[in-house]
Coordinates of N, CA and C and ligand atoms in Angstrom, one line a residue:
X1 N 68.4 30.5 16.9 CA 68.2 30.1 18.3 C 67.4 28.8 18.3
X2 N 67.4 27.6 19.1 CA 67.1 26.8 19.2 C 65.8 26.9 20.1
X3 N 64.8 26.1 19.8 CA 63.9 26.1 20.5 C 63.8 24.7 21.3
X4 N 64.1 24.8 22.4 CA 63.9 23.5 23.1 C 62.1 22.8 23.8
X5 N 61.6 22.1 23.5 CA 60.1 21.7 24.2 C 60.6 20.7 24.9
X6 N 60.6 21.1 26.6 CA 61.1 19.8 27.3 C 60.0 20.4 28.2
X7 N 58.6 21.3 28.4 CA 58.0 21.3 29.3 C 56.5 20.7 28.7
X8 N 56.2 19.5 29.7 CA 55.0 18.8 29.3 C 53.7 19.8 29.4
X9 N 52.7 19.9 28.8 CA 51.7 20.9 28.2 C 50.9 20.4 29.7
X10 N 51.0 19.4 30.5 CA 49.8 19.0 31.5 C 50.6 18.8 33.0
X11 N 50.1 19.0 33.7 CA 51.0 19.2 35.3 C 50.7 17.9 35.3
X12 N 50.0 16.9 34.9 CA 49.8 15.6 35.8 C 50.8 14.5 35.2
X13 N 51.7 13.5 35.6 CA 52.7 13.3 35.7 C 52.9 12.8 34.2
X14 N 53.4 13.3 33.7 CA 53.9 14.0 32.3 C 53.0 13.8 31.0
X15 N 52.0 14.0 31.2 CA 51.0 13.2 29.9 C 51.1 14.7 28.9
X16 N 51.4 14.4 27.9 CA 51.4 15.2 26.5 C 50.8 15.0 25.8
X17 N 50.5 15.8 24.4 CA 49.4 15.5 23.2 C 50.5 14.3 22.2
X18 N 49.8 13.6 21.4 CA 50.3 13.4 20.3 C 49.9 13.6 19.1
X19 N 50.4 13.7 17.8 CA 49.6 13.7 16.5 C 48.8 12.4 16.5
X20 N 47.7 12.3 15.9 CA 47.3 10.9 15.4 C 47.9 10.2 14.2
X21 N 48.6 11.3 13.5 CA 49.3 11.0 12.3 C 50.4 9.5 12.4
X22 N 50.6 9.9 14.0 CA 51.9 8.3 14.6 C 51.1 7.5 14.7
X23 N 50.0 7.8 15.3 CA 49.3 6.2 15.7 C 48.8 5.5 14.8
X24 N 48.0 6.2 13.8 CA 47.6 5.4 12.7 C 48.8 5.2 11.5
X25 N 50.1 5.5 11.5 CA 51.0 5.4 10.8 C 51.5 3.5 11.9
X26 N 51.4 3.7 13.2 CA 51.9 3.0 13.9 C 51.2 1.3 13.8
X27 N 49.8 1.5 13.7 CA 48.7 0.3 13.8 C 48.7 0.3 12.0
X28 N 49.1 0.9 11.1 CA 49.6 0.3 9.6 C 50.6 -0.3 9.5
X29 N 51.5 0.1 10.3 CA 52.6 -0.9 10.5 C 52.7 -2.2 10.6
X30 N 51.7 -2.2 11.5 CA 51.4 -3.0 12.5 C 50.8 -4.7 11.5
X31 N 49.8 -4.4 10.7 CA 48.7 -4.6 9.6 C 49.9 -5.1 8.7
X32 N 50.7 -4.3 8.4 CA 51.7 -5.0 7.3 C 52.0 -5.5 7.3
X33 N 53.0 -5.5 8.8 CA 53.9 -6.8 9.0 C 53.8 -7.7 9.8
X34 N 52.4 -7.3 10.5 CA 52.3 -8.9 11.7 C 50.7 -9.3 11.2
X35 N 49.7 -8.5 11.1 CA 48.3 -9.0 10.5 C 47.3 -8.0 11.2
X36 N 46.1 -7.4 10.5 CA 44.9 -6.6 10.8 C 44.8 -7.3 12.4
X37 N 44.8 -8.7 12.3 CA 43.9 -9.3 13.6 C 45.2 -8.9 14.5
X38 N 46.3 -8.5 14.2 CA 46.8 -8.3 15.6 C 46.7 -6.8 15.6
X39 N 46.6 -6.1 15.2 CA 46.5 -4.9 15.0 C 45.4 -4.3 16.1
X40 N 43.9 -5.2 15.6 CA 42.9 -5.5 16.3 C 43.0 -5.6 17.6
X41 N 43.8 -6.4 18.2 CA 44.2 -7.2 19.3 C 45.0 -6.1 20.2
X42 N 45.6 -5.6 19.7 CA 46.6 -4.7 20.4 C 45.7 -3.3 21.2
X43 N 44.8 -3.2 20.3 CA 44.0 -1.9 20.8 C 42.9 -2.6 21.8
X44 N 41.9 -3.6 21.3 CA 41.3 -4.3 22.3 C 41.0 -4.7 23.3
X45 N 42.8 -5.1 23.8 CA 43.4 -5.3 25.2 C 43.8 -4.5 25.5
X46 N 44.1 -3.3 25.2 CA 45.0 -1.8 25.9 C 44.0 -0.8 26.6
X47 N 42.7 -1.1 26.6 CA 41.8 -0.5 27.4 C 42.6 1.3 27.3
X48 N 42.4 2.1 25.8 CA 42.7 3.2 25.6 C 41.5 4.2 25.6
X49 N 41.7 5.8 26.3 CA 41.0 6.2 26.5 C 40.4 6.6 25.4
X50 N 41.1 6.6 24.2 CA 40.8 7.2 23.0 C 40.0 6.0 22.4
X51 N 39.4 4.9 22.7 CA 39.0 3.7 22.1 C 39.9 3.3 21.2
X52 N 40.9 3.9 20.9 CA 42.1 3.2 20.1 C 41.0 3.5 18.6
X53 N 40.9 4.5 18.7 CA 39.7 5.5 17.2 C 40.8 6.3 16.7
X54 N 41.9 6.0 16.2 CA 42.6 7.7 15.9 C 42.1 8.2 14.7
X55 N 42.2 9.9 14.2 CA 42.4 10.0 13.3 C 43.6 11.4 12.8
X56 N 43.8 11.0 11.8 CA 45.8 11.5 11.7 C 46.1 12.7 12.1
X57 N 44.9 14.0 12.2 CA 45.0 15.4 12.7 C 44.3 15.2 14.2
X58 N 44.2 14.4 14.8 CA 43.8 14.6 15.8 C 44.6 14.2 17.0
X59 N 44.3 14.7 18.2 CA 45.3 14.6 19.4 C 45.2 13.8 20.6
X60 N 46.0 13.3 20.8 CA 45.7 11.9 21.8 C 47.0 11.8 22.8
X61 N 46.7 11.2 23.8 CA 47.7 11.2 25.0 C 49.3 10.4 24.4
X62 N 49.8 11.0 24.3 CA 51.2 10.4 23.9 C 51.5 8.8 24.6
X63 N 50.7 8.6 26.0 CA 50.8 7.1 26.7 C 50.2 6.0 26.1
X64 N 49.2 6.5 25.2 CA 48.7 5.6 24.3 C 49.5 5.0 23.6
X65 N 50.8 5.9 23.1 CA 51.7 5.4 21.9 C 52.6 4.3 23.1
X66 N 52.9 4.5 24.2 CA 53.7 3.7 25.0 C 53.1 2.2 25.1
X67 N 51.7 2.2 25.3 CA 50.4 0.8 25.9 C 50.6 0.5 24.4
X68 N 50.5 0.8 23.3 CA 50.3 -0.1 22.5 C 51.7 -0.6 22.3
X69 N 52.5 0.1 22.1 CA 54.1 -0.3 21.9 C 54.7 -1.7 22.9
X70 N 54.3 -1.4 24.1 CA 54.5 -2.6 25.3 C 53.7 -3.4 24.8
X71 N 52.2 -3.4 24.4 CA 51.4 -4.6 24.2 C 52.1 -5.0 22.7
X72 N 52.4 -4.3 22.1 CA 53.0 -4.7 20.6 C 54.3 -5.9 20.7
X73 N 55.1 -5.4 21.8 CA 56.2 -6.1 22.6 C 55.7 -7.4 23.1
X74 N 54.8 -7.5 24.1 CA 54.3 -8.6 24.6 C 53.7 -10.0 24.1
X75 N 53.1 -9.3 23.0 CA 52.8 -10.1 21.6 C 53.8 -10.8 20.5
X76 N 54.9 -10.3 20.3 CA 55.9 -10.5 19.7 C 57.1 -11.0 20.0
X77 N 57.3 -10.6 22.0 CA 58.2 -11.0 22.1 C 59.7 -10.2 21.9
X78 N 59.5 -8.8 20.9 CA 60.3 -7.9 20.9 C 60.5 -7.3 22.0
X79 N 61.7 -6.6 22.3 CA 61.8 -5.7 23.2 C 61.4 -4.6 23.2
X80 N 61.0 -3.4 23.9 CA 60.3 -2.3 24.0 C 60.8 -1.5 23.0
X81 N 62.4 -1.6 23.6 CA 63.2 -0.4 22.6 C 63.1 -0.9 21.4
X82 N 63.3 -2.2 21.1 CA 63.6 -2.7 19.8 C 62.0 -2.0 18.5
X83 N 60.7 -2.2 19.4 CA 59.7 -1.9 18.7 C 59.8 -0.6 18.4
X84 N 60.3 0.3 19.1 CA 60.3 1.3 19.2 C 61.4 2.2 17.8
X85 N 62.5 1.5 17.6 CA 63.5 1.4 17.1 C 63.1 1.0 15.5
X86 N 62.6 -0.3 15.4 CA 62.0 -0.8 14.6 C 60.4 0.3 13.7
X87 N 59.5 0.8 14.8 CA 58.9 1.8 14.4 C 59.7 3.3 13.7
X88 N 60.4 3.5 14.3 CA 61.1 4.7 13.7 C 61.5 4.5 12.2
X89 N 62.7 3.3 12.2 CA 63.0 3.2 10.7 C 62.0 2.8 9.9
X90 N 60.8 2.7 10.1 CA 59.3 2.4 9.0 C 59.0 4.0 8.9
X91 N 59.3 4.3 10.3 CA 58.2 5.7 10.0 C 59.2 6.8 9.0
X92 N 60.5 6.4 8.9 CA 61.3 7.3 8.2 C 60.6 7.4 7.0
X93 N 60.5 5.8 6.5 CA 60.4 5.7 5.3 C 59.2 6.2 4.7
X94 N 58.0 6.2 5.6 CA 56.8 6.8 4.8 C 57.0 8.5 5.2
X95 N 57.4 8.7 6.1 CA 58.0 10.8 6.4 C 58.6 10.9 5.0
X96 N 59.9 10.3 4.8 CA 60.0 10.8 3.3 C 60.0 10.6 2.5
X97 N 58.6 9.7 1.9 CA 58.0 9.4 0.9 C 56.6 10.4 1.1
X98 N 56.3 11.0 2.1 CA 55.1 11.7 2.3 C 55.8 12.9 1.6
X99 N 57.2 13.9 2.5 CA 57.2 14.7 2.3 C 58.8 14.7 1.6
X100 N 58.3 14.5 0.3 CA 59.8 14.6 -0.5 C 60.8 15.7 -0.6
X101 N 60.0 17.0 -0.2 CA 60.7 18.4 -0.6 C 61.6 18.5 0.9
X102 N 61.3 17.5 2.1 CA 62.8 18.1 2.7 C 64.0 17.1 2.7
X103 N 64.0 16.2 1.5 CA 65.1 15.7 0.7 C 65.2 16.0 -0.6
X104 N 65.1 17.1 -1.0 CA 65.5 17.1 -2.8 C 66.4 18.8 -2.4
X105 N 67.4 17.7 -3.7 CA 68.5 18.7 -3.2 C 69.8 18.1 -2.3
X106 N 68.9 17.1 -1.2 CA 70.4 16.9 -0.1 C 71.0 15.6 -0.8
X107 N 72.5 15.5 -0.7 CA 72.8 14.1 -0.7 C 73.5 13.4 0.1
X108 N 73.3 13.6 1.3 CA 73.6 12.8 2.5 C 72.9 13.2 4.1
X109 N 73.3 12.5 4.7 CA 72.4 12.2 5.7 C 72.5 13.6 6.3
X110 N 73.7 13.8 6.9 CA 73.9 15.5 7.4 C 73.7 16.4 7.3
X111 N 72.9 16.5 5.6 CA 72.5 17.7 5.9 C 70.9 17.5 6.0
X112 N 70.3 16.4 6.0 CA 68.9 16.2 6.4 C 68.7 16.5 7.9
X113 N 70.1 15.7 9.0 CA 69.4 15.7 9.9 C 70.0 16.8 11.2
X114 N 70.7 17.6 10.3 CA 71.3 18.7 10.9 C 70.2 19.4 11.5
X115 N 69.1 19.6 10.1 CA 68.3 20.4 10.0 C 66.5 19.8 10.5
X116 N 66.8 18.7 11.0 CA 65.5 18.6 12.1 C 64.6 19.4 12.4
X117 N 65.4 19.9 13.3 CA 64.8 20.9 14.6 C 64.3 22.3 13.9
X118 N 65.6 22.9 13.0 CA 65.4 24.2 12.7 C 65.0 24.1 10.8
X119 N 64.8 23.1 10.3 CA 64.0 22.8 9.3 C 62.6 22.2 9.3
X120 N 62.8 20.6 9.5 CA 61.9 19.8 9.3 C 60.5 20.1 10.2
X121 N 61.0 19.8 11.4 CA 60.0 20.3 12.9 C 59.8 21.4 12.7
X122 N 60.7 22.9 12.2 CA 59.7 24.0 12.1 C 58.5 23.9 11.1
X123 N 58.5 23.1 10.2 CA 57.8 23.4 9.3 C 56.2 22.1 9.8
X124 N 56.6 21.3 10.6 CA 55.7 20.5 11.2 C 55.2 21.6 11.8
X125 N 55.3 22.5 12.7 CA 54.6 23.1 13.7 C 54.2 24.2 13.0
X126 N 54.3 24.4 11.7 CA 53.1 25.7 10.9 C 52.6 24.8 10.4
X127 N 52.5 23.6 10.1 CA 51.2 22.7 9.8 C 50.3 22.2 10.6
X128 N 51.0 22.3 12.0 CA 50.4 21.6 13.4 C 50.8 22.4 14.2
X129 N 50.5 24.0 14.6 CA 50.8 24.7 15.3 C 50.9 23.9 17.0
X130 N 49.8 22.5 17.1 CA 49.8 22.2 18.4 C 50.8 21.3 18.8
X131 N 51.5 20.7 17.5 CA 52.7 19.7 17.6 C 53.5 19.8 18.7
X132 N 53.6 18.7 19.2 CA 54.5 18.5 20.5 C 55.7 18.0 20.0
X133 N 56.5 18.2 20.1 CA 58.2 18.1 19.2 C 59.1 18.1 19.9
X134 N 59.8 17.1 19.8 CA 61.5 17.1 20.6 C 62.8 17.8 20.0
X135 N 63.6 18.3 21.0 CA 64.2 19.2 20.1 C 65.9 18.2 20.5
X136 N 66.1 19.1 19.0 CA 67.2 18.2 18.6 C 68.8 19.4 18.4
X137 N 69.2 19.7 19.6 CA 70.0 20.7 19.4 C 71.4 19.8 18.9
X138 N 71.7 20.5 18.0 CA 73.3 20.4 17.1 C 74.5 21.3 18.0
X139 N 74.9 19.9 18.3 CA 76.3 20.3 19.4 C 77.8 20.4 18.7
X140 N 77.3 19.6 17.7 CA 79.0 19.8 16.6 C 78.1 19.2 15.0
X141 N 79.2 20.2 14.2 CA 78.8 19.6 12.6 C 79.7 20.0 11.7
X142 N 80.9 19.0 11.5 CA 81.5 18.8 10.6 C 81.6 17.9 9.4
X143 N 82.3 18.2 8.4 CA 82.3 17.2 7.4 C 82.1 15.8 7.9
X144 N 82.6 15.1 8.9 CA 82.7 13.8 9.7 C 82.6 13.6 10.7
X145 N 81.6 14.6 11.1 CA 80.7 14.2 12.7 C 79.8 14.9 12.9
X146 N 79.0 14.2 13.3 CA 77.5 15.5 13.4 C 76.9 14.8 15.0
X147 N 76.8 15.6 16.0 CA 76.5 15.6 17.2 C 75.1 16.4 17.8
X148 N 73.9 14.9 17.8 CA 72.5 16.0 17.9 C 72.4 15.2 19.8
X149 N 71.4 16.3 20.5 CA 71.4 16.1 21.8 C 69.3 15.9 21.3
X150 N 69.3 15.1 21.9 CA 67.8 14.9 21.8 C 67.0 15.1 23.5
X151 N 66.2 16.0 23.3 CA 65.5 15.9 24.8 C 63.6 16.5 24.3
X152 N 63.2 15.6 25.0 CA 61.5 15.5 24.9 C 61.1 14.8 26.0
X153 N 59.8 15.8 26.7 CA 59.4 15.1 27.5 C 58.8 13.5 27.4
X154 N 58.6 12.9 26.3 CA 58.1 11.9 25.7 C 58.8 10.5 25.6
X155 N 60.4 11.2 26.3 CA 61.6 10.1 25.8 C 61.0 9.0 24.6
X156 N 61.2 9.8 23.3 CA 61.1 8.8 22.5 C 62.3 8.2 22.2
X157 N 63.7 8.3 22.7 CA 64.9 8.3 22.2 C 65.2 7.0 21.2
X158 N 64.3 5.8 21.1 CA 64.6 4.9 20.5 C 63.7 5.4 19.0
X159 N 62.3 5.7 19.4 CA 62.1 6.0 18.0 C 62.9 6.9 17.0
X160 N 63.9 7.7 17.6 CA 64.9 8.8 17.4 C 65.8 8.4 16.6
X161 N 66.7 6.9 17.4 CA 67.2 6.5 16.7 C 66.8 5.7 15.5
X162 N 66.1 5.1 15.6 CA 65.5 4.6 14.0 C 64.9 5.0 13.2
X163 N 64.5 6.3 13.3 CA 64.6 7.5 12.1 C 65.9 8.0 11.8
X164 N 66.9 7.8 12.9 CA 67.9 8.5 12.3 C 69.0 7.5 11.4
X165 N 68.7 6.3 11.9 CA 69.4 4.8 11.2 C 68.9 4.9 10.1
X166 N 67.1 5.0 9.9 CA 66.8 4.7 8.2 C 67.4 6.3 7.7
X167 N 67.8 7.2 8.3 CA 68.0 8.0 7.1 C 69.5 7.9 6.9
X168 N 70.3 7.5 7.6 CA 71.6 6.9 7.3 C 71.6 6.1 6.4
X169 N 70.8 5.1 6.5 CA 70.2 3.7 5.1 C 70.1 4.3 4.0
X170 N 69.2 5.4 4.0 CA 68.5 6.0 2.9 C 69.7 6.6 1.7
X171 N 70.4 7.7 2.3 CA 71.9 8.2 1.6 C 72.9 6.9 1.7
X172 N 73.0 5.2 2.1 CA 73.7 4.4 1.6 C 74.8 5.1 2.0
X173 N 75.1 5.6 3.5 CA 76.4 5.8 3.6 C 77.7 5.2 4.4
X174 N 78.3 5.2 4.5 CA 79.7 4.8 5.7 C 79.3 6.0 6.8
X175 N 78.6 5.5 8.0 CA 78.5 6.5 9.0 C 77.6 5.6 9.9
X176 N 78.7 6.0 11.2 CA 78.3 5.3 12.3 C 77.9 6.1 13.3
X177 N 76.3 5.3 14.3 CA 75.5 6.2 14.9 C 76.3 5.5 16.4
X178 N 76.6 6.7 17.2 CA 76.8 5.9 18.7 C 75.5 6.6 19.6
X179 N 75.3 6.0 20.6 CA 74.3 7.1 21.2 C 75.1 7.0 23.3
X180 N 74.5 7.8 23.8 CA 74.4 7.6 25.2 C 74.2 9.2 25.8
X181 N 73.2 8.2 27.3 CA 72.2 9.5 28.2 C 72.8 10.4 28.5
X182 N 72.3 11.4 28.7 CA 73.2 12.6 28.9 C 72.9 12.9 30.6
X183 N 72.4 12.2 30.8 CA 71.6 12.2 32.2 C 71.8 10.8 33.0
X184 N 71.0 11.0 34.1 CA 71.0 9.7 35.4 C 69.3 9.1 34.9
X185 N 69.0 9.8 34.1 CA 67.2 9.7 33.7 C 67.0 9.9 32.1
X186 N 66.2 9.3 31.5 CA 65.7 9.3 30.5 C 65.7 10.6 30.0
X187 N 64.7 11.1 31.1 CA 64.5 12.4 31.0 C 65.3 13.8 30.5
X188 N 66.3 13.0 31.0 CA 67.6 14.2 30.5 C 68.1 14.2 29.1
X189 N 67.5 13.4 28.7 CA 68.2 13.7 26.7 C 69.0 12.4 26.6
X190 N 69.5 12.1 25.3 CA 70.3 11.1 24.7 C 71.2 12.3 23.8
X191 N 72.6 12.1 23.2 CA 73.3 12.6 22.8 C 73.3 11.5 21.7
X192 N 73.4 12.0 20.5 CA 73.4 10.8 19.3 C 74.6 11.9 18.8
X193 N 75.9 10.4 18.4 CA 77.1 11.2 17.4 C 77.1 10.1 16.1
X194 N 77.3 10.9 15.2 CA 77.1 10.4 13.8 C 78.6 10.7 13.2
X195 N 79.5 9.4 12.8 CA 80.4 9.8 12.5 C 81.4 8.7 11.2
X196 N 81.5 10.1 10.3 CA 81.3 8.9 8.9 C 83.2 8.6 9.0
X197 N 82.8 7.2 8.2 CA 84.4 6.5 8.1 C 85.1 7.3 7.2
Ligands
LIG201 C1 65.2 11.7 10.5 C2 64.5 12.8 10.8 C3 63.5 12.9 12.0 C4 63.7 12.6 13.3 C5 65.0 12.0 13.9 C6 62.4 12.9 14.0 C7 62.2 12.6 15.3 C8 61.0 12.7 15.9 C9 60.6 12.1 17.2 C10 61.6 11.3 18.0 C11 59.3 12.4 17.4 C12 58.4 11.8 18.6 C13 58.1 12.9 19.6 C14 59.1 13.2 20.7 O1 60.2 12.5 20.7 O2 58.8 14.0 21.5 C15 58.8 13.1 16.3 C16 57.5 13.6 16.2 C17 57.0 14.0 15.0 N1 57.7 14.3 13.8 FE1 59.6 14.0 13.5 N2 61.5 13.4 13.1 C18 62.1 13.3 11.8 C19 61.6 13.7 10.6 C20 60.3 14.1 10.5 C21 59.7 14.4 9.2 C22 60.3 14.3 7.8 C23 58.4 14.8 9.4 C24 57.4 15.1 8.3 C25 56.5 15.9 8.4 C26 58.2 14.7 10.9 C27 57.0 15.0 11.6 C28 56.7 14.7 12.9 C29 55.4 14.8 13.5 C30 54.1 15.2 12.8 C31 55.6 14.4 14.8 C32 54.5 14.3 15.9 C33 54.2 15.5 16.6 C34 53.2 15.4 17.7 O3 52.9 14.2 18.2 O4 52.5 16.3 18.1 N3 59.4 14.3 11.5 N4 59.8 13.3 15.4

C-alpha cells in the first residue's frame, strides 16, 4: 500500500518541516559552483527565520528552501524551475554517493526509481521518523515505461525532475522523461512517464 503525504503538518497556509540535510547540501552547491561570497549573499538578503544557520538533522520551514532558490534565481538570472531542476540533478549525485546500498545490485534506472516511495523514502523516514516526503505512486511499470505520479505538499516537482534526469544519466540509458500536471494547480501532483527507446 502506498503511503501518500499530501497533508501539511501546520494549518497555516502550507508551511512544512524540512531536513537540513537539503539546505546545507543546497548552499554547498551553491559554494561550488558560483562562490562562498554568493552563498553568503543569498542568506544575508533572504531575511530567514532560521538565520540561514542550518544544521543537516535539523528542521526548518520548507519556504526557506523556496527564498533562497528565488534569491539564487535573481542572482544568476536562472529561472526558478531551472534552479530547482539544476539542484536536483546535484543532489542526485551526492544521495548516491552518500548512500550506495540503494544502488548496488540495480542496473538501470527502473528499478531505482520504481522503488522511491516504497524503498528509498521508507528507509529515509526510519532514519528521520520526522521526514516530510512526497509520495511517488507507480501508475504503470513495464520493461519500457515506468509512470510515477508525484504529489507533495511542497511542490517540489522540478527538484523531482532532476533527481530523476540524473538518475537516468547515471544508468547511461536511452529513456525519455515527459512530465505534465495532473491538476489546474501545482498542488495536484505532476505525472512523470519514463519511456525507454
Ligand atoms: C531519484 C530518486 C529520488 C527522488 C526522485 C527523490 C525526490 C525527493 C523530493 C522531490 C524531495 C523534496 C520534498 C518534497 O518534494 O516534498 C525529497 C526529499 C528528501 N529525500 Fe528524496 N528522492 C530521491 C532519492 C533519495 C535518496 C537516495 C535519499 C537518500 C537518503 C533521499 C532522501 C531524502 C530526504 C532526507 C528528503 C528530505 C525530507 C525532509 O525534508 O524532511 N531521497 N526527495
Amino acid at each position: 500500500m502506498l503511503h501518500r503525504n499530501d497533508a501539511a503538518d501546520d494549518d497555516d497556509s502550507g508551511r512544512t518541516a524540512m531536513k537540513g540535510m537539503i539546505f546545507t547540501e543546497f548552499l554547498e552547491l551553491v559554494e561550488r559552483t558560483h562562490s562562498a561570497e554568493l552563498a553568503e549573499t543569498l542568506v544575508a538578503n533572504a531575511d530567514l527565520p532560521s538565520g540561514g544557520i542550518y544544521t543537516s538533522v535539523g528542521n526548518y520551514d520548507h519556504r526557506e528552501m523556496v527564498t533562497l532558490v528565488v534569491a539564487l534565481s535573481r542572482q544568476t538570472g536562472q529561472a526558478v524551475n531551472e534552479v530547482l531542476h539544476w539542484f536536483g540533478e546535484n543532489l542526485f549525485t551526492t544521495l548516491s554517493t552518500a548512500y550506495p546500498g540503494f544502488f548496488a545490485g540495480k542496473d538501470n534506472a527502473f528499478s531505482v526509481l520504481v522503488g522511491i516511495e516504497s524503498v528509498i523514502h521508507t528507509e529515509v523516514r526510519k532514519l528521520y521518523p520526522d521526514a516530510e516526503l512526497p509520495s511517488f505512486d507507480v501508475m504503470q511499470h513495464g520493461r519500457d515505461e515506468l509512470v510515477l505520479d508525484y504529489h507533495s505538499p511542497r511542490c517540489m516537482d522540478d527538484l523531482a525532475h532532476g533527481l530523476i534526469d540524473a538518475c537516468i544519466a547515471h544508468f547511461d540509458e536511452p529513456v525519455t522523461l515527459a512530465r505534465r500536471p495532473l491538476g489546474k494547480t501545482q498542488a495536484d501532483g505532476t505525472r512523470f512517464t519514463l519511456t525507454r527507446a
